[in-house]
Amino acid sequence: IQSIWMTPTGNWRWSILRVYWDDEAEPSVECPVADFFASGWGAWDRCALINSLPITVNPRCAFNSYWQMPFRKKAKITMENIAEEQMVLYYQINYTLTDIPDDAACFHAQFRREDPLKTKGLYTILDGVEGQGQYVGTYLAWEVHSTGWWGEGEIKFFLDGDREWPTICGTGTEDYFCGSYDFENKGPDGKTIYKEFTTLYTGVPQVIRPDGLYDSQQRFSMYRWHIPDPIRFEKDLKVTVQALGWQSGGRYLQLQDDIASVAYWYQKEPHKKFPKLPGKDELELH
């Protein structure tokens, strides 16, 4: 599979995309359609445009994937609508039948969400991956439940038997998404604002704002593609991000925000069964 185009109507958190490779009983991709296309806060009449290498979102909310998805015998792609209302899906999937190298790994994408976080200050993006492969992308839809700067947490990659200490440890959340200093910029009036951006490998394509820079309930949509810098693992992989803000006295504040994520990776099959997808009420945006 070389590219996928689709334009779904309906409730995108209640439209579940699944992909199965070569007679798998369990999907290798299981994700609400909007989050797969880095548009977790999007809706049929409101979505942010994205201009990146593997994912683009074009007017009007046209979803495009260019992730390479090799298979050997067959591929199965489904969309399940768990809403009561009907939805319409227009789509095109482009593929070629050709030889696949013996060492080619299969594409995987897994969705998770916690609202609020079960453990203060800590969110798990991916866990339980076993085998050989490489991690190629992170998408986060993050709603802030406090005032002040929220993105001081470190992203951590635990590779091949790491327990307490990760092999790769980041600095701030905005640094991982290749921004800096709170994603801030000067607005037309000279005031400091969060600034959206979308590039080949990283972006914050959408910021949903209440009335002030650091007010509660702001929502951020963020992606990072590890295409030129994949994170390779031989045995196992776990990915977490701290949810840290600031409180009085320059102290860290462990947050209990609403965070949803999609982890993208390639690995040799078979893969371990994914955690159960959150239910309809747990998927709903509030």
Short mmCIF file of C-alpha atoms in Angstrom, two decimals:
data_model
loop_
_atom_site.label_atom_id
_atom_site.label_comp_id
_atom_site.label_asym_id
_atom_site.label_seq_id
_atom_site.Cartn_x
_atom_site.Cartn_y
_atom_site.Cartn_z
CA ILE A 1 0.00 0.00 0.00
CA GLN A 2 1.52 3.26 -1.12
CA SER A 3 -1.12 5.86 -0.28
CA ILE A 4 -4.58 6.23 1.24
CA TRP A 5 -7.01 9.09 0.63
CA MET A 6 -10.31 9.39 2.47
CA THR A 7 -12.88 11.97 3.48
CA PRO A 8 -15.20 10.69 6.22
CA THR A 9 -18.26 12.43 7.60
CA GLY A 10 -19.73 11.78 11.04
CA ASN A 11 -18.04 11.68 14.43
CA TRP A 12 -14.38 10.95 13.79
CA ARG A 13 -13.64 9.67 17.30
CA TRP A 14 -16.42 7.12 16.75
CA SER A 15 -15.09 6.01 13.35
CA ILE A 16 -12.49 3.31 14.00
CA LEU A 17 -9.89 2.48 11.35
CA ARG A 18 -8.40 -1.02 11.48
CA VAL A 19 -5.79 -2.70 9.28
CA TYR A 20 -4.95 -6.40 9.22
CA TRP A 21 -1.93 -7.95 7.48
CA ASP A 22 -1.80 -11.48 6.08
CA ASP A 23 -4.73 -13.18 7.82
CA GLU A 24 -4.07 -11.64 11.23
CA ALA A 25 -6.75 -12.24 13.85
CA GLU A 26 -5.83 -8.97 15.60
CA PRO A 27 -5.33 -5.63 13.81
CA SER A 28 -1.94 -4.01 13.37
CA VAL A 29 -3.66 -0.62 13.15
CA GLU A 30 -6.56 0.30 15.44
CA CYS A 31 -7.31 3.98 15.78
CA PRO A 32 -10.05 6.60 15.49
CA VAL A 33 -9.74 7.93 11.98
CA ALA A 34 -9.04 11.56 12.92
CA ASP A 35 -6.24 10.68 15.32
CA PHE A 36 -4.57 8.40 12.76
CA PHE A 37 -4.38 11.44 10.49
CA ALA A 38 -3.04 13.69 13.30
CA SER A 39 -6.35 15.52 13.67
CA GLY A 40 -7.66 14.45 17.05
CA TRP A 41 -9.48 17.73 17.75
CA GLY A 42 -10.92 17.89 14.26
CA ALA A 43 -14.52 17.65 13.12
CA TRP A 44 -16.27 17.46 9.77
CA ASP A 45 -16.56 21.26 9.59
CA ARG A 46 -13.32 22.10 11.43
CA CYS A 47 -9.86 20.66 10.89
CA ALA A 48 -6.34 22.01 10.67
CA LEU A 49 -4.38 21.63 7.45
CA ILE A 50 -1.22 19.52 7.69
CA ASN A 51 1.71 19.49 5.28
CA SER A 52 4.05 16.67 6.31
CA LEU A 53 5.71 13.77 4.51
CA PRO A 54 3.63 10.78 5.65
CA ILE A 55 0.39 12.60 6.53
CA THR A 56 -1.36 15.51 4.84
CA VAL A 57 -4.73 17.07 5.58
CA ASN A 58 -6.01 19.20 2.71
CA PRO A 59 -9.17 21.30 2.23
CA ARG A 60 -11.84 20.26 3.12
CA CYS A 61 -10.63 17.81 5.75
CA ALA A 62 -9.20 15.44 3.13
CA PHE A 63 -7.08 12.83 4.90
CA ASN A 64 -4.00 11.43 3.14
CA SER A 65 -1.47 8.82 4.30
CA TYR A 66 1.80 8.05 2.56
CA TRP A 67 3.15 5.58 5.12
CA GLN A 68 4.61 2.56 3.30
CA MET A 69 2.60 -0.52 4.27
CA PRO A 70 4.05 -3.76 2.90
CA PHE A 71 2.17 -7.05 3.06
CA ARG A 72 2.94 -10.50 1.70
CA LYS A 73 -0.34 -12.25 0.91
CA LYS A 74 -3.25 -9.96 1.65
CA ALA A 75 -4.33 -6.79 3.40
CA LYS A 76 -7.66 -6.00 5.00
CA ILE A 77 -8.78 -2.47 5.94
CA THR A 78 -12.05 -1.75 7.77
CA MET A 79 -13.87 1.28 9.15
CA GLU A 80 -16.32 0.73 12.02
CA ASN A 81 -18.88 3.43 12.84
CA ILE A 82 -19.85 3.08 16.52
CA ALA A 83 -22.08 6.17 16.47
CA GLU A 84 -25.85 5.86 16.24
CA GLU A 85 -25.93 8.20 13.26
CA GLN A 86 -24.85 7.08 9.81
CA MET A 87 -21.64 8.35 8.26
CA VAL A 88 -20.36 8.45 4.69
CA LEU A 89 -16.85 7.46 3.68
CA TYR A 90 -15.27 8.23 0.33
CA TYR A 91 -11.84 6.67 -0.07
CA GLN A 92 -9.13 5.45 -2.42
CA ILE A 93 -6.32 3.03 -1.56
CA ASN A 94 -3.38 2.82 -3.96
CA TYR A 95 -1.22 -0.30 -3.92
CA THR A 96 1.12 -2.31 -6.09
CA LEU A 97 1.64 -6.07 -6.27
CA THR A 98 5.36 -6.69 -6.22
CA ASP A 99 8.09 -8.59 -4.42
CA ILE A 100 8.52 -7.76 -0.72
CA PRO A 101 11.96 -8.24 0.89
CA ASP A 102 12.14 -11.02 3.45
CA ASP A 103 13.24 -8.58 6.14
CA ALA A 104 10.50 -5.99 5.45
CA ALA A 105 8.64 -5.07 8.65
CA CYS A 106 4.91 -4.36 8.90
CA PHE A 107 3.32 -1.02 9.74
CA HIS A 108 1.55 -0.60 13.09
CA ALA A 109 -0.40 2.23 14.75
CA GLN A 110 -1.98 2.14 18.21
CA PHE A 111 -4.32 4.64 19.87
CA ARG A 112 -4.57 5.36 23.60
CA ARG A 113 -6.37 7.92 25.73
CA GLU A 114 -6.56 8.87 29.41
CA ASP A 115 -8.95 11.57 30.63
CA PRO A 116 -7.81 12.46 33.22
CA LEU A 117 -4.43 10.78 33.54
CA LYS A 118 -4.54 7.70 35.74
CA THR A 119 -1.14 8.52 37.23
CA LYS A 120 -0.36 12.15 37.98
CA GLY A 121 2.34 13.46 35.73
CA LEU A 122 2.77 10.36 33.57
CA TYR A 123 1.23 9.16 30.32
CA THR A 124 2.11 5.94 28.49
CA ILE A 125 2.14 6.31 24.71
CA LEU A 126 3.11 2.71 23.93
CA ASP A 127 3.92 -0.39 25.94
CA GLY A 128 4.03 -4.14 25.49
CA VAL A 129 5.75 -4.14 22.10
CA GLU A 130 7.95 -7.20 21.68
CA GLY A 131 10.15 -8.14 18.76
CA GLN A 132 12.40 -6.29 16.35
CA GLY A 133 11.44 -3.04 14.68
CA GLN A 134 11.64 0.72 14.59
CA TYR A 135 9.49 3.49 16.01
CA VAL A 136 8.58 6.12 13.41
CA GLY A 137 6.06 8.56 14.82
CA THR A 138 4.09 10.13 17.67
CA TYR A 139 0.84 12.05 17.59
CA LEU A 140 -0.61 13.72 20.71
CA ALA A 141 -3.96 15.43 21.24
CA TRP A 142 -3.45 17.21 24.58
CA GLU A 143 -6.02 19.16 26.60
CA VAL A 144 -4.61 21.20 29.48
CA HIS A 145 -6.54 21.19 32.78
CA SER A 146 -4.54 23.88 34.57
CA THR A 147 -3.32 27.41 34.01
CA GLY A 148 0.28 28.13 33.14
CA TRP A 149 2.82 26.32 30.97
CA TRP A 150 2.08 22.60 30.76
CA GLY A 151 4.79 21.07 28.55
CA GLU A 152 7.85 20.66 30.76
CA GLY A 153 7.74 16.86 30.67
CA GLU A 154 10.31 14.52 29.14
CA ILE A 155 9.51 11.89 26.54
CA LYS A 156 11.28 8.61 27.28
CA PHE A 157 12.05 5.58 25.12
CA PHE A 158 12.70 2.36 27.02
CA LEU A 159 14.48 -0.03 24.68
CA ASP A 160 15.53 -3.68 24.90
CA GLY A 161 15.22 -4.37 28.61
CA ASP A 162 15.40 -0.82 30.00
CA ARG A 163 13.57 -0.60 33.30
CA GLU A 164 14.06 2.46 35.50
CA TRP A 165 16.25 4.43 33.12
CA PRO A 166 15.41 4.90 29.42
CA THR A 167 17.96 4.71 26.63
CA ILE A 168 16.56 7.95 25.16
CA CYS A 169 15.31 10.77 27.39
CA GLY A 170 14.14 14.11 26.04
CA THR A 171 13.94 17.54 27.65
CA GLY A 172 10.68 19.47 27.35
CA THR A 173 7.58 18.34 25.49
CA GLU A 174 7.87 21.24 23.05
CA ASP A 175 11.51 20.29 22.42
CA TYR A 176 10.50 16.77 21.39
CA PHE A 177 8.14 18.26 18.81
CA CYS A 178 11.08 20.40 17.64
CA GLY A 179 9.76 23.70 18.94
CA SER A 180 11.18 25.65 21.86
CA TYR A 181 10.21 27.98 24.69
CA ASP A 182 6.56 26.98 24.94
CA PHE A 183 5.81 27.18 21.17
CA GLU A 184 5.55 30.95 21.73
CA ASN A 185 5.73 33.70 19.13
CA LYS A 186 4.70 37.33 18.83
CA GLY A 187 1.25 38.01 17.41
CA PRO A 188 0.31 40.91 15.12
CA ASP A 189 -0.45 43.06 18.18
CA GLY A 190 2.93 42.29 19.75
CA LYS A 191 1.48 40.03 22.43
CA THR A 192 2.89 36.55 23.03
CA ILE A 193 0.79 33.72 21.60
CA TYR A 194 1.10 30.02 20.91
CA LYS A 195 2.01 29.63 17.24
CA GLU A 196 0.84 26.78 15.02
CA PHE A 197 3.23 25.29 12.45
CA THR A 198 3.37 22.30 10.12
CA THR A 199 6.56 20.93 8.53
CA LEU A 200 7.78 17.71 6.90
CA TYR A 201 8.61 15.92 10.16
CA THR A 202 7.14 17.93 13.04
CA GLY A 203 4.24 20.24 13.70
CA VAL A 204 1.63 21.77 15.97
CA PRO A 205 -1.08 22.25 13.34
CA GLN A 206 -3.87 23.15 15.76
CA VAL A 207 -4.22 25.12 18.99
CA ILE A 208 -7.72 25.62 20.38
CA ARG A 209 -7.60 28.63 22.70
CA PRO A 210 -9.79 30.10 25.37
CA ASP A 211 -9.16 33.83 26.16
CA GLY A 212 -5.51 33.97 27.31
CA LEU A 213 -2.13 32.48 26.61
CA TYR A 214 -1.95 30.28 29.68
CA ASP A 215 -5.63 29.71 30.48
CA SER A 216 -6.97 26.26 31.33
CA GLN A 217 -8.67 24.03 28.75
CA GLN A 218 -6.40 24.84 25.83
CA ARG A 219 -6.04 22.02 23.33
CA PHE A 220 -2.97 21.14 21.29
CA SER A 221 -2.51 18.83 18.31
CA MET A 222 1.15 17.76 17.85
CA TYR A 223 3.03 15.33 15.59
CA ARG A 224 6.64 14.12 15.27
CA TRP A 225 7.71 11.70 12.53
CA HIS A 226 10.93 9.75 13.12
CA ILE A 227 11.57 9.13 9.43
CA PRO A 228 15.18 10.35 9.12
CA ASP A 229 15.81 9.38 12.76
CA PRO A 230 13.92 6.13 13.48
CA ILE A 231 14.25 4.64 16.96
CA ARG A 232 15.30 1.03 16.46
CA PHE A 233 14.72 -1.76 18.94
CA GLU A 234 15.72 -5.44 18.98
CA LYS A 235 13.59 -6.95 21.78
CA ASP A 236 11.00 -4.58 23.24
CA LEU A 237 9.81 -0.97 23.38
CA LYS A 238 7.96 1.31 25.79
CA VAL A 239 7.31 5.03 25.26
CA THR A 240 6.13 7.49 27.92
CA VAL A 241 5.83 11.24 28.35
CA GLN A 242 5.75 13.18 31.59
CA ALA A 243 2.90 15.66 32.08
CA LEU A 244 4.54 18.48 33.98
CA GLY A 245 3.65 22.13 34.42
CA TRP A 246 4.73 24.82 36.86
CA GLN A 247 3.31 25.93 40.19
CA SER A 248 4.30 28.56 42.74
CA GLY A 249 7.90 28.75 43.83
CA GLY A 250 9.23 27.37 40.56
CA ARG A 251 8.08 23.86 41.45
CA TYR A 252 6.92 21.21 39.01
CA LEU A 253 3.17 20.53 38.89
CA GLN A 254 2.21 16.95 38.06
CA LEU A 255 -0.74 17.24 35.69
CA GLN A 256 -3.86 15.16 35.17
CA ASP A 257 -4.71 16.36 31.71
CA ASP A 258 -6.67 14.73 28.88
CA ILE A 259 -4.13 13.11 26.55
CA ALA A 260 -4.80 10.93 23.52
CA SER A 261 -2.02 9.49 21.40
CA VAL A 262 -1.16 7.45 18.35
CA ALA A 263 2.14 5.56 18.23
CA TYR A 264 3.43 4.53 14.78
CA TRP A 265 6.04 1.83 14.30
CA TYR A 266 7.22 -1.03 12.11
CA GLN A 267 8.01 -4.50 13.40
CA LYS A 268 8.27 -8.08 12.31
CA GLU A 269 5.12 -10.09 12.91
CA PRO A 270 3.61 -11.47 14.98
CA HIS A 271 2.82 -8.53 17.26
CA LYS A 272 1.31 -8.64 20.72
CA LYS A 273 -2.41 -7.98 21.04
CA PHE A 274 -3.21 -4.30 21.60
CA PRO A 275 -4.89 -3.09 24.80
CA LYS A 276 -8.66 -2.90 24.50
CA LEU A 277 -9.72 0.25 22.67
CA PRO A 278 -11.48 2.76 24.97
CA GLY A 279 -15.27 2.52 24.89
CA LYS A 280 -17.61 4.96 23.18
CA ASP A 281 -17.99 7.22 26.23
CA GLU A 282 -14.24 7.20 26.85
CA LEU A 283 -13.56 8.15 23.22
CA GLU A 284 -15.99 11.07 23.16
CA LEU A 285 -14.63 14.62 23.07
CA HIS A 286 -15.96 16.94 25.79
#
